[in-house]
Coordinates of C-alpha atoms and ligand atoms in Angstrom, one line a residue:
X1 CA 0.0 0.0 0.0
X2 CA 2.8 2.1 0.8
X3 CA 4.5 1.3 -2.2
X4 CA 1.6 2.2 -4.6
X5 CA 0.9 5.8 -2.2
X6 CA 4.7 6.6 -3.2
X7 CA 4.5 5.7 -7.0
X8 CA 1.2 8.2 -6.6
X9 CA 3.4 10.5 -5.2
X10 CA 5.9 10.0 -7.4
X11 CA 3.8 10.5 -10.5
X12 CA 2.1 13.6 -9.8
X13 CA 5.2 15.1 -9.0
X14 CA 6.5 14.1 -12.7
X15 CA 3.3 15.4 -14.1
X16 CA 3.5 18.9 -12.7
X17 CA 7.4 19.3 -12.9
X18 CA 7.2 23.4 -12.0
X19 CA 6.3 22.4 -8.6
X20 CA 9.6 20.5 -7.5
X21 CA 13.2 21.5 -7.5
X22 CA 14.7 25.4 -8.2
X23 CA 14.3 28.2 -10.5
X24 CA 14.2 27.9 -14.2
X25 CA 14.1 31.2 -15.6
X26 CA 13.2 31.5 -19.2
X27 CA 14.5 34.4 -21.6
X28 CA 12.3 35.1 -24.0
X29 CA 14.1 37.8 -26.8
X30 CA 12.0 39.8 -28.5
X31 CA 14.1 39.8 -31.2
X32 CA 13.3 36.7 -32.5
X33 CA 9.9 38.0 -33.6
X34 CA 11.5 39.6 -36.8
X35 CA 13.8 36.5 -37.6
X36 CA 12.8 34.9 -40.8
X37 CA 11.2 31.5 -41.7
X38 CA 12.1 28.9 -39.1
X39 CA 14.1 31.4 -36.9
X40 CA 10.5 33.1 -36.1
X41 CA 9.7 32.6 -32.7
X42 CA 6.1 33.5 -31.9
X43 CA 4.5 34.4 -28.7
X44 CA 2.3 31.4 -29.1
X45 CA 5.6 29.2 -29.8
X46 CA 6.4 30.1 -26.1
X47 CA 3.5 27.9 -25.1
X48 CA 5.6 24.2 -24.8
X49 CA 8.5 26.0 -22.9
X50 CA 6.3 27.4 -20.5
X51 CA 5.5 24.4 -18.0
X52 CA 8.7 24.1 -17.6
X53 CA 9.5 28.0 -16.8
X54 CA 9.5 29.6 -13.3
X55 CA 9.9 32.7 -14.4
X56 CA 10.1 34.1 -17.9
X57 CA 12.3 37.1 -18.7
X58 CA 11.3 39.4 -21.7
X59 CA 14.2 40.8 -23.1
X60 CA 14.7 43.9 -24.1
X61 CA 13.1 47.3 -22.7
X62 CA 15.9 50.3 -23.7
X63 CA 16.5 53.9 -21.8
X64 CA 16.0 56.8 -23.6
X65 CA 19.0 58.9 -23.6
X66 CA 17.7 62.0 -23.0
X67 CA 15.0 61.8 -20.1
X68 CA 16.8 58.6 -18.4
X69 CA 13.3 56.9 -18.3
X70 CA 12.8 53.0 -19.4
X71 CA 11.2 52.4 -22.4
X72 CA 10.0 50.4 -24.9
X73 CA 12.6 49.4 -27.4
X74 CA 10.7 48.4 -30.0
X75 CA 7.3 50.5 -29.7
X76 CA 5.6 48.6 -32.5
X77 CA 6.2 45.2 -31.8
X78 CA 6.4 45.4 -27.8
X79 CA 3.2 47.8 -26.9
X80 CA 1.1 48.8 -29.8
X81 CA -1.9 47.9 -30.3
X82 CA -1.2 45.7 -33.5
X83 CA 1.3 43.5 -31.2
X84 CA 1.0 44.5 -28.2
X85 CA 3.6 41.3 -27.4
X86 CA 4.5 42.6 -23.6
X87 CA 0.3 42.1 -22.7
X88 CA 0.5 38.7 -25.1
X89 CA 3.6 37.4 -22.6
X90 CA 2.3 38.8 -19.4
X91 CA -1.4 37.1 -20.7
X92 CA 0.3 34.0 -20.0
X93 CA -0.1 34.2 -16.6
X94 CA -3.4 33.1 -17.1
X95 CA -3.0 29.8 -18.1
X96 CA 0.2 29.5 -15.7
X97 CA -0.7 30.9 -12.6
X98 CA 2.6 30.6 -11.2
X99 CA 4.8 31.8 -13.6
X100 CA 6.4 35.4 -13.1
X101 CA 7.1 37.6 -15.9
X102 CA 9.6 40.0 -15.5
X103 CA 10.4 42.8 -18.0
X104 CA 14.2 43.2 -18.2
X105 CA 16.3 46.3 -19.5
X106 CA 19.7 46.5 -20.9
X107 CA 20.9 42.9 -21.9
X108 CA 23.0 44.1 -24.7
X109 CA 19.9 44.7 -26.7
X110 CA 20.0 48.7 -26.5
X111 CA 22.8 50.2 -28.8
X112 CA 21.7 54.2 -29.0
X113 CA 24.2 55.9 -27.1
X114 CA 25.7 53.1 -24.6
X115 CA 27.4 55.7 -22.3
X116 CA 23.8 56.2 -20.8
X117 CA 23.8 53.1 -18.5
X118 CA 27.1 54.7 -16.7
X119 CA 25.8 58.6 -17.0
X120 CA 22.6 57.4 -15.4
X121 CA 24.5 55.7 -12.9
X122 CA 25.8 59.2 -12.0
X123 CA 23.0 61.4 -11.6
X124 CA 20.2 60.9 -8.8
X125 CA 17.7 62.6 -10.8
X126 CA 18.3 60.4 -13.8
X127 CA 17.7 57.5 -11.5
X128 CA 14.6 58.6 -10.1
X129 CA 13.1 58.9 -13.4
X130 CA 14.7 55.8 -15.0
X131 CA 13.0 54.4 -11.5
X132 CA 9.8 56.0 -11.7
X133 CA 9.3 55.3 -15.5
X134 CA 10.2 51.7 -15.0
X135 CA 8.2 50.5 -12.4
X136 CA 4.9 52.2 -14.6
X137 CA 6.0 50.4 -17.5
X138 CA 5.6 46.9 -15.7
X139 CA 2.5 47.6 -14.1
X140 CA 0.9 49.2 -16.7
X141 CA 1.7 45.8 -18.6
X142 CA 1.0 43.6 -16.4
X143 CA 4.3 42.4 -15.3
X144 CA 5.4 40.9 -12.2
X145 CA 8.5 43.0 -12.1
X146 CA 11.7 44.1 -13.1
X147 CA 15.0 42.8 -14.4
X148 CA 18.3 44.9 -14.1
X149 CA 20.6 43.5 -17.4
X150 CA 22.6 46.6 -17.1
X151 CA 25.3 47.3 -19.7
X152 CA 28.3 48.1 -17.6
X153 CA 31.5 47.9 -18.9
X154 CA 33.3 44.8 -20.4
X155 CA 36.4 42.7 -19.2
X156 CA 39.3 43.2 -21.7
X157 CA 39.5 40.1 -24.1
X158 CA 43.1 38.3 -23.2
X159 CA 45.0 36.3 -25.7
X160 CA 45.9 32.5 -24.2
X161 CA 48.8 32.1 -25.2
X162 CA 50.9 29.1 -23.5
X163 CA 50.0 26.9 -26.3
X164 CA 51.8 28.9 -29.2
X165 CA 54.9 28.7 -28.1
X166 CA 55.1 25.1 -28.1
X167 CA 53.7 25.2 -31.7
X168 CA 56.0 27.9 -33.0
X169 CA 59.0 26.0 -31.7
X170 CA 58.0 23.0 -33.7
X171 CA 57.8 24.8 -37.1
X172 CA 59.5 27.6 -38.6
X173 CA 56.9 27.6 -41.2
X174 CA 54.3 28.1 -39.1
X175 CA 56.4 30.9 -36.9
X176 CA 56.5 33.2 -40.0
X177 CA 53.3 32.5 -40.7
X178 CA 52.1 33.1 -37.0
X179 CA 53.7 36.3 -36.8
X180 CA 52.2 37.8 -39.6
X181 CA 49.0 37.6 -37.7
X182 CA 50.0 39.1 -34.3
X183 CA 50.6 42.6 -33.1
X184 CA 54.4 43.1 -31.9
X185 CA 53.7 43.7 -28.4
X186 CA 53.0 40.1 -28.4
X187 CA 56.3 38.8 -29.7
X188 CA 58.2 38.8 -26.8
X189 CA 55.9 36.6 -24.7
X190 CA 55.5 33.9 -27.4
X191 CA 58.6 33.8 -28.3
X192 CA 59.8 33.3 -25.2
X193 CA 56.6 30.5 -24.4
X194 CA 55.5 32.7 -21.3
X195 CA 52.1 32.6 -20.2
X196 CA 50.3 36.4 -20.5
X197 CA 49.9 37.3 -17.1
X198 CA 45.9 37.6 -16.1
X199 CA 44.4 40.9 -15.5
X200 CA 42.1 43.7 -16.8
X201 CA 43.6 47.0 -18.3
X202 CA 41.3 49.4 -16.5
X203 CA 38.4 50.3 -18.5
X204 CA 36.6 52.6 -16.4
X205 CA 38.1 55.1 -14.6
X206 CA 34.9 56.0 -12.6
X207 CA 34.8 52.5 -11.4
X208 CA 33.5 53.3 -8.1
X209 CA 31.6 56.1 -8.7
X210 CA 28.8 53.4 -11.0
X211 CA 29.5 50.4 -8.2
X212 CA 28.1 53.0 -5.7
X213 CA 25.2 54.0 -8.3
X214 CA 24.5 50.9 -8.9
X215 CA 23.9 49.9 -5.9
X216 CA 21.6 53.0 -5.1
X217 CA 19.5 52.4 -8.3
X218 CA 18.7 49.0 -7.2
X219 CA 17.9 50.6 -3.6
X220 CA 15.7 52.8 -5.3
X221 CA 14.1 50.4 -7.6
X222 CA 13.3 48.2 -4.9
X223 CA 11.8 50.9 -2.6
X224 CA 9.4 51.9 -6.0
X225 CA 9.0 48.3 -6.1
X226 CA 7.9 47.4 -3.1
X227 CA 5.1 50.3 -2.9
X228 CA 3.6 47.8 -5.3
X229 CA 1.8 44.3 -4.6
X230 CA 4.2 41.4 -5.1
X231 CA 6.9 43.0 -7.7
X232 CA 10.2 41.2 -7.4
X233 CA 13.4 42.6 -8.4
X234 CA 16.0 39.9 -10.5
X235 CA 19.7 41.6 -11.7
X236 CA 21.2 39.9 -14.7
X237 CA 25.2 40.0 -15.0
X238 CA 26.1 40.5 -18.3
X239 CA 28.7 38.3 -20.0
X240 CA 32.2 39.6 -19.0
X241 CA 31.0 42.2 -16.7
X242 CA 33.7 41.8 -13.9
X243 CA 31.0 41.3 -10.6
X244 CA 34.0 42.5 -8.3
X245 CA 33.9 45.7 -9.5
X246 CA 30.1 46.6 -10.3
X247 CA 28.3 44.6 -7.8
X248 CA 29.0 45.5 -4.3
X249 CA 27.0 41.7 -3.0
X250 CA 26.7 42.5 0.9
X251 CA 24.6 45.9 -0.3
X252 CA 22.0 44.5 -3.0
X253 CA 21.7 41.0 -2.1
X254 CA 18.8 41.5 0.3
X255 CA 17.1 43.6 -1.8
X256 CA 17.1 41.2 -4.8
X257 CA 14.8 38.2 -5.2
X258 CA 17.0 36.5 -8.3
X259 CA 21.0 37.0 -9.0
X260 CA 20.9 35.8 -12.9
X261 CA 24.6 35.3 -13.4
X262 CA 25.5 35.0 -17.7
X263 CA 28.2 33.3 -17.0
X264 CA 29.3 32.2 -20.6
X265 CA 30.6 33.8 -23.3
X266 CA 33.9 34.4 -22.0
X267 CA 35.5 33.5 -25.3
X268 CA 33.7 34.8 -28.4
X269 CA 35.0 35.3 -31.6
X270 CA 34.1 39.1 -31.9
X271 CA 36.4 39.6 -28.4
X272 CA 39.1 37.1 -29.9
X273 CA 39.0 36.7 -33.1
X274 CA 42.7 34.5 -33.9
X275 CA 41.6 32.3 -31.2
X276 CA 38.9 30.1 -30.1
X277 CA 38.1 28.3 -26.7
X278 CA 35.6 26.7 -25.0
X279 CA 33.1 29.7 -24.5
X280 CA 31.2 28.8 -20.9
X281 CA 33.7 26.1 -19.2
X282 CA 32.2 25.3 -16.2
X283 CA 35.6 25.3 -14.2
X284 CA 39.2 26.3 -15.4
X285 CA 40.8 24.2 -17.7
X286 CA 44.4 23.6 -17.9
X287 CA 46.3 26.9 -18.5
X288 CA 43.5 29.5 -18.2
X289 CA 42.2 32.5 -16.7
X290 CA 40.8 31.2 -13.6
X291 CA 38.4 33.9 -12.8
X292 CA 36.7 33.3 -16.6
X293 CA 34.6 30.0 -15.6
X294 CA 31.0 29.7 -14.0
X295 CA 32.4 28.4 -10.9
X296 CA 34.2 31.4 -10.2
X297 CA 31.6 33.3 -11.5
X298 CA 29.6 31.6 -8.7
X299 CA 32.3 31.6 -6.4
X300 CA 32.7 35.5 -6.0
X301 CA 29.0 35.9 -4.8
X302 CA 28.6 33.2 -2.3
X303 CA 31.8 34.2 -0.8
X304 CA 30.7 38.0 -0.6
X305 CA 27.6 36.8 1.4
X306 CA 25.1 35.8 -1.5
X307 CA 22.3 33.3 -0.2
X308 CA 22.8 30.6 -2.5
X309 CA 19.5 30.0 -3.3
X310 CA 19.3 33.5 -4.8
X311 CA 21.9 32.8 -7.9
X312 CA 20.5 31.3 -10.8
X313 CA 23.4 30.3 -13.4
X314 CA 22.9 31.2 -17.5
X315 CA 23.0 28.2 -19.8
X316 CA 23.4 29.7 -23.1
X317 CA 21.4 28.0 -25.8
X318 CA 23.5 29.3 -28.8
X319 CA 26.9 28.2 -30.1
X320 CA 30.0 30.4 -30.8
X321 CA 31.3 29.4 -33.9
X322 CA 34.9 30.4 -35.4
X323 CA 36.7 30.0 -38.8
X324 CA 39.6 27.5 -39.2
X325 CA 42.0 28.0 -41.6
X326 CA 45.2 26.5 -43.0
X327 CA 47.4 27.6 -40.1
X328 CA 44.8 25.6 -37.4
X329 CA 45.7 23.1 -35.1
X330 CA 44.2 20.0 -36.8
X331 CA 43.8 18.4 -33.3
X332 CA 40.6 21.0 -33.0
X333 CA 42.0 20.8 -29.6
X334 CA 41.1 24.1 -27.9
X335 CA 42.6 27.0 -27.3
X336 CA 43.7 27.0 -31.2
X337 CA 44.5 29.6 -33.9
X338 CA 41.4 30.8 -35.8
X339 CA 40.2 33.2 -39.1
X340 CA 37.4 35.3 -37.0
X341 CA 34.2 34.3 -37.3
X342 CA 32.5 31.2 -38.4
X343 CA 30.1 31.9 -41.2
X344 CA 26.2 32.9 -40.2
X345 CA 23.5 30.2 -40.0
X346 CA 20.6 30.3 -42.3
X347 CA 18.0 30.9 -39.7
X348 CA 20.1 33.2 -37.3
X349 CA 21.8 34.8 -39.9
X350 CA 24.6 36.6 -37.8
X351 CA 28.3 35.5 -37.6
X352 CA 30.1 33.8 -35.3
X353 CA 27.1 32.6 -33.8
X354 CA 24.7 29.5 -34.3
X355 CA 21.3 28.3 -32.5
X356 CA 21.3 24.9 -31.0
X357 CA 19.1 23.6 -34.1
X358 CA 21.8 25.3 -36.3
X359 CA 24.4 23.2 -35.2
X360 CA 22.4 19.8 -34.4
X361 CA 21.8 20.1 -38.4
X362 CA 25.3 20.6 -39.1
X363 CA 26.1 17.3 -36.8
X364 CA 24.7 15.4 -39.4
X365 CA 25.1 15.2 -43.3
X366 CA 22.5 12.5 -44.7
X367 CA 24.2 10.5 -47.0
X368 CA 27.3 12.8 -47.8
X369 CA 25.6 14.8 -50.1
X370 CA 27.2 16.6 -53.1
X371 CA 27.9 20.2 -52.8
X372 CA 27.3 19.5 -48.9
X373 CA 30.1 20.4 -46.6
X374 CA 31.0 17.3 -44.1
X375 CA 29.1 17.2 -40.9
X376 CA 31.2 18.8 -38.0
X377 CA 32.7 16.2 -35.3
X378 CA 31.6 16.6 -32.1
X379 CA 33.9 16.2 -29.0
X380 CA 32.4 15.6 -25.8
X381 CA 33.7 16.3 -22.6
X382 CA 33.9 13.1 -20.3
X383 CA 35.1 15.1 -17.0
X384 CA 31.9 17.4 -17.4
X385 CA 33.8 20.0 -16.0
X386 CA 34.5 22.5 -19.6
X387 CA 31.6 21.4 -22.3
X388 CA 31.4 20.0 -26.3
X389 CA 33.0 21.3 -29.5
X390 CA 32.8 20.6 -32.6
X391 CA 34.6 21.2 -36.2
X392 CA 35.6 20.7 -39.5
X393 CA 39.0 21.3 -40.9
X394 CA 38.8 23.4 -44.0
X395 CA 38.9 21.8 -47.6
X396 CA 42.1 21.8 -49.8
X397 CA 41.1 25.1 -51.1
X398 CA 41.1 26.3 -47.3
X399 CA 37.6 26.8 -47.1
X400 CA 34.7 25.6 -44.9
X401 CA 36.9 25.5 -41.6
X402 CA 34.5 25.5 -38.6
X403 CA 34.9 25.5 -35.0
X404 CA 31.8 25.7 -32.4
X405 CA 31.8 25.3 -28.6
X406 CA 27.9 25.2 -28.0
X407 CA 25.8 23.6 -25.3
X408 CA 23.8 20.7 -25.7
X409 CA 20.8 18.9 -23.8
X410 CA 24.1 16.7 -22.3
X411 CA 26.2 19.6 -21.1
X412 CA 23.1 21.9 -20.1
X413 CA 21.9 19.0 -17.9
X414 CA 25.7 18.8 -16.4
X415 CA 25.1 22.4 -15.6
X416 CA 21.9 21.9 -14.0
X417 CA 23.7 18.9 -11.9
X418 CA 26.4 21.5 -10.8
X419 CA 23.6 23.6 -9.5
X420 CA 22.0 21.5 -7.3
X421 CA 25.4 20.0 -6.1
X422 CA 25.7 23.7 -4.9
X423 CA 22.2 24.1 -3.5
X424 CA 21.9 27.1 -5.8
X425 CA 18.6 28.6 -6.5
X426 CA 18.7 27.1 -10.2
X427 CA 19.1 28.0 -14.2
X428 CA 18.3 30.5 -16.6
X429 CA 18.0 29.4 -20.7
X430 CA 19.3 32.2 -22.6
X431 CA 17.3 32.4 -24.6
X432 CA 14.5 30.4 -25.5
X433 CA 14.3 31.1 -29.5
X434 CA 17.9 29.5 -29.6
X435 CA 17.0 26.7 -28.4
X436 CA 15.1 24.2 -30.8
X437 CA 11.4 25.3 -30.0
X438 CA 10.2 23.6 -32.6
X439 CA 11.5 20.1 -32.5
X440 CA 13.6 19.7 -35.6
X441 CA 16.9 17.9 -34.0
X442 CA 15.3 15.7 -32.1
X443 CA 11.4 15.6 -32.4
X444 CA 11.3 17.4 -28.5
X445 CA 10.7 21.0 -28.2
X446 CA 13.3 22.6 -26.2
X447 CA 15.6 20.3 -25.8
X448 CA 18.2 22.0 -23.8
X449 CA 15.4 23.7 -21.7
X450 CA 14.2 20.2 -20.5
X451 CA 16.9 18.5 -19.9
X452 CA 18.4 21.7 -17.4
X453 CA 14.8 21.2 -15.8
X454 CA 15.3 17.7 -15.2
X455 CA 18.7 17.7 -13.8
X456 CA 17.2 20.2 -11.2
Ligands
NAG501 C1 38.0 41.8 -11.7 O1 38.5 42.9 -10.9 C2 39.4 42.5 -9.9 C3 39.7 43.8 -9.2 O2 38.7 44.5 -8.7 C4 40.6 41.9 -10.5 O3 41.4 41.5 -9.4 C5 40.2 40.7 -11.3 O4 41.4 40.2 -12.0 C6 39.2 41.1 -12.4 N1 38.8 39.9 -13.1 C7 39.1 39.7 -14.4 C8 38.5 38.4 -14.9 O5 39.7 40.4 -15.0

């Protein structure tokens, strides 16, 4: 009897798989609307994701750079009446009464005059009405709160450079033909195989003049917020924002509900174009920058007094792709010399840069056909710890070189296991129209998406 009480248990708790384990918050871009063909997300295509979704994050609102207040980036498509796609993703609340939709700002998306996130960050009356603006915008929408992405400034890309000198003592060839391709300051430190000491050049000289006003707008936010019936707060960390400098943890983290930590992209092949890497390892492999890993990443708030169940970590559902050329290691074996970016996808349409279904198509060639470039091998990771790649040497001609370090449903769910071995408060999919929403690698809809939630 007991037994068959459990397996009841056991069932319903399958069935309705919101209601066990941590976060899973969803990011929805609205820039997939205006994608083409099969890249066209569609509120309605949100639907299958959704069960699995705590919260869902839509990506992007803007600041305009005059008044300072939050706006709208795309006035057409996000709250007119033709669209009107904040009301259609805040309207799913009906049918999933316990998701939370918050509206997020920043996140990259907002390129008109980037010096307003820091000016803002300087001036109390900007903040006020970036604050007051905001926190109508939701409500007037029918979100359940707001989402800080702010667009502080970016670590400095670092070349890894250890490898090359073992190359360029094998080959004199390939020493000439290295050199050609680096700046002279380098010379020195290749030549002589030392590794590049780790570091930022300073990139902000107001550095603590925006932690401090950071840390005062999300004050301010949440006192706006909390004059309103059950608005949370979430802060997003962009991809190579350094959190030691920006986010002063012991002052916000009480007055923020969700910590969304990007931690991925840390090698991309617009910040280093000659050389490709694994782009979200989740610890340091051999050789690297050991603050550049989620762990660390992770690391740096619980030790500054973060609750853990606040951080949610970022499981990036694209791939970063990269050229190989002539002058590649053949091993694929990363960190290895590269041509800039890989070549755009036919959906996504952007270099460097492929969607999960992207690349699951380019895993397979169906019988070799003509004209077709060869599938890309895949290498897996089988200590978990740094994620897949995959690549194809280029042809004779030199052409059709690829290399992509991507997640898949394997490594997201290793992600999701690192989570929980943490006690962390769970994962964020970023974003939801990279990941194959409608089925075409595997037959599933979001793949990557349900296999982080089940690792939970
Ligand atoms: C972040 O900033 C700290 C100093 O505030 C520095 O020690 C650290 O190296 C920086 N992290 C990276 C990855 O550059």
């Amino acid at each position: 009897m007991l037994l068959y009480t459990l397996a009841a248990v056991l069932a319903v708790a399958v069935a309705n798989p919101v209601t066990t384990g941590g976060k899973v918050v969803c990011y929805y871009d609205s820039k997939s609307y205006v994608r083409e063909s099969q890249a066209r997300m569609l509120p309605l295509d949100l639907d299958p994701a959704l069960s699995f979704c705590t919260h869902l994050v839509y990506g992007y609102a803007g600041i305009q750079p005059d008044t300072y207040k939050m706006v709208p980036l795309n006035e057409n498509l996000d709250v007119d009446r033709s669209h009107a796609n904040y009301r259609a993703i805040t309207n799913f609340k009906t049918k999933y009464p316990a998701l939370k939709v918050l509206l997020s700002v920043g996140g990259d998306a907002d390129t008109e005059e980037s010096t307003k996130y820091n000016a803002l960050l300087e001036s109390p009356q900007a903040r006020t009405a970036f604050v007051n603006s905001g926190v109508l915008l939701a409500e007037q929408h029918g979100f359940d709160g707001i989402d800080l992405a702010w667009q502080l400034p970016r670590i400095k890309p670092k070349k890894i450079r250890s490898t090359w000198g073992k190359r360029i003592a094998f080959s004199v060839d390939h020493y000439h033909r290295y050199f050609r391709l680096v700046r002279y300051p380098y010379h020195c430190s290749i030549w002589h195989g030392v590794k590049k000491t780790f570091g930022t050049t300073p990139v902000d000289d107001k550095e603590s003049e925006h932690r401090e006003g950071f840390t005062a707008l999300v004050r301010e936010l949440k006192q706006a917020l909390s004059l309103k019936p059950n608005m949370q707060l979430a802060i997003t960390v962009l991809p190579n924002v350094n959190s030691s400098i920006y986010y002063d943890v012991p002052a916000i983290i009480n007055l923020v509900d969700i910590v969304n930590l990007q931690a991925f992209d840390y090698e991309t092949p617009a910040r280093n174009p000659k050389e490709a890497d694994f782009s979200a390892p989740t610890y340091t492999p051999q050789n690297r920058n050991p603050l550049l890993n989620v762990d660390a990443a992770v690391s740096y708030w619980l030790q500054h007094g973060a609750s853990s169940t606040k951080i949610v970590v970022g499981i990036a559902t694209y791939g970063r792709t990269w050229k190989l050329d002539s002058d590649s290691e053949i091993s694929g074996v990363p960190p290895l010399h590269t041509d800039g970016p890989g070549e755009a996808g036919p959906y996504t349409k952007t270099e460097g840069i492929l969607s999960y279904p992207e690349i699951c198509a380019k895993l397979i060639n169906p019988n070799h056909q003509k004209g077709m470039r060869p599938h890309l091998r895949k290498v897996t990771d089988p200590s978990k710890r740094f994620g897949t790649y995959a690549f194809r040497l280029p042809d004779d001609s030199g052409e059709g070189g690829l290399w992509v370090s991507y997640e898949d449903p394997d490594t997201a769910g290793q992600k999701a296991t690192y989570v929980k071995s943490k006690n962390l408060g769970g994962v964020s999919i970023v974003d939801l129209s990279m990941d194959d929403f409608r089925g075409l690698c595997t037959g599933d809809k979001y793949p990557i998406l349900r296999a982080a939630k089940y690792r939970l």
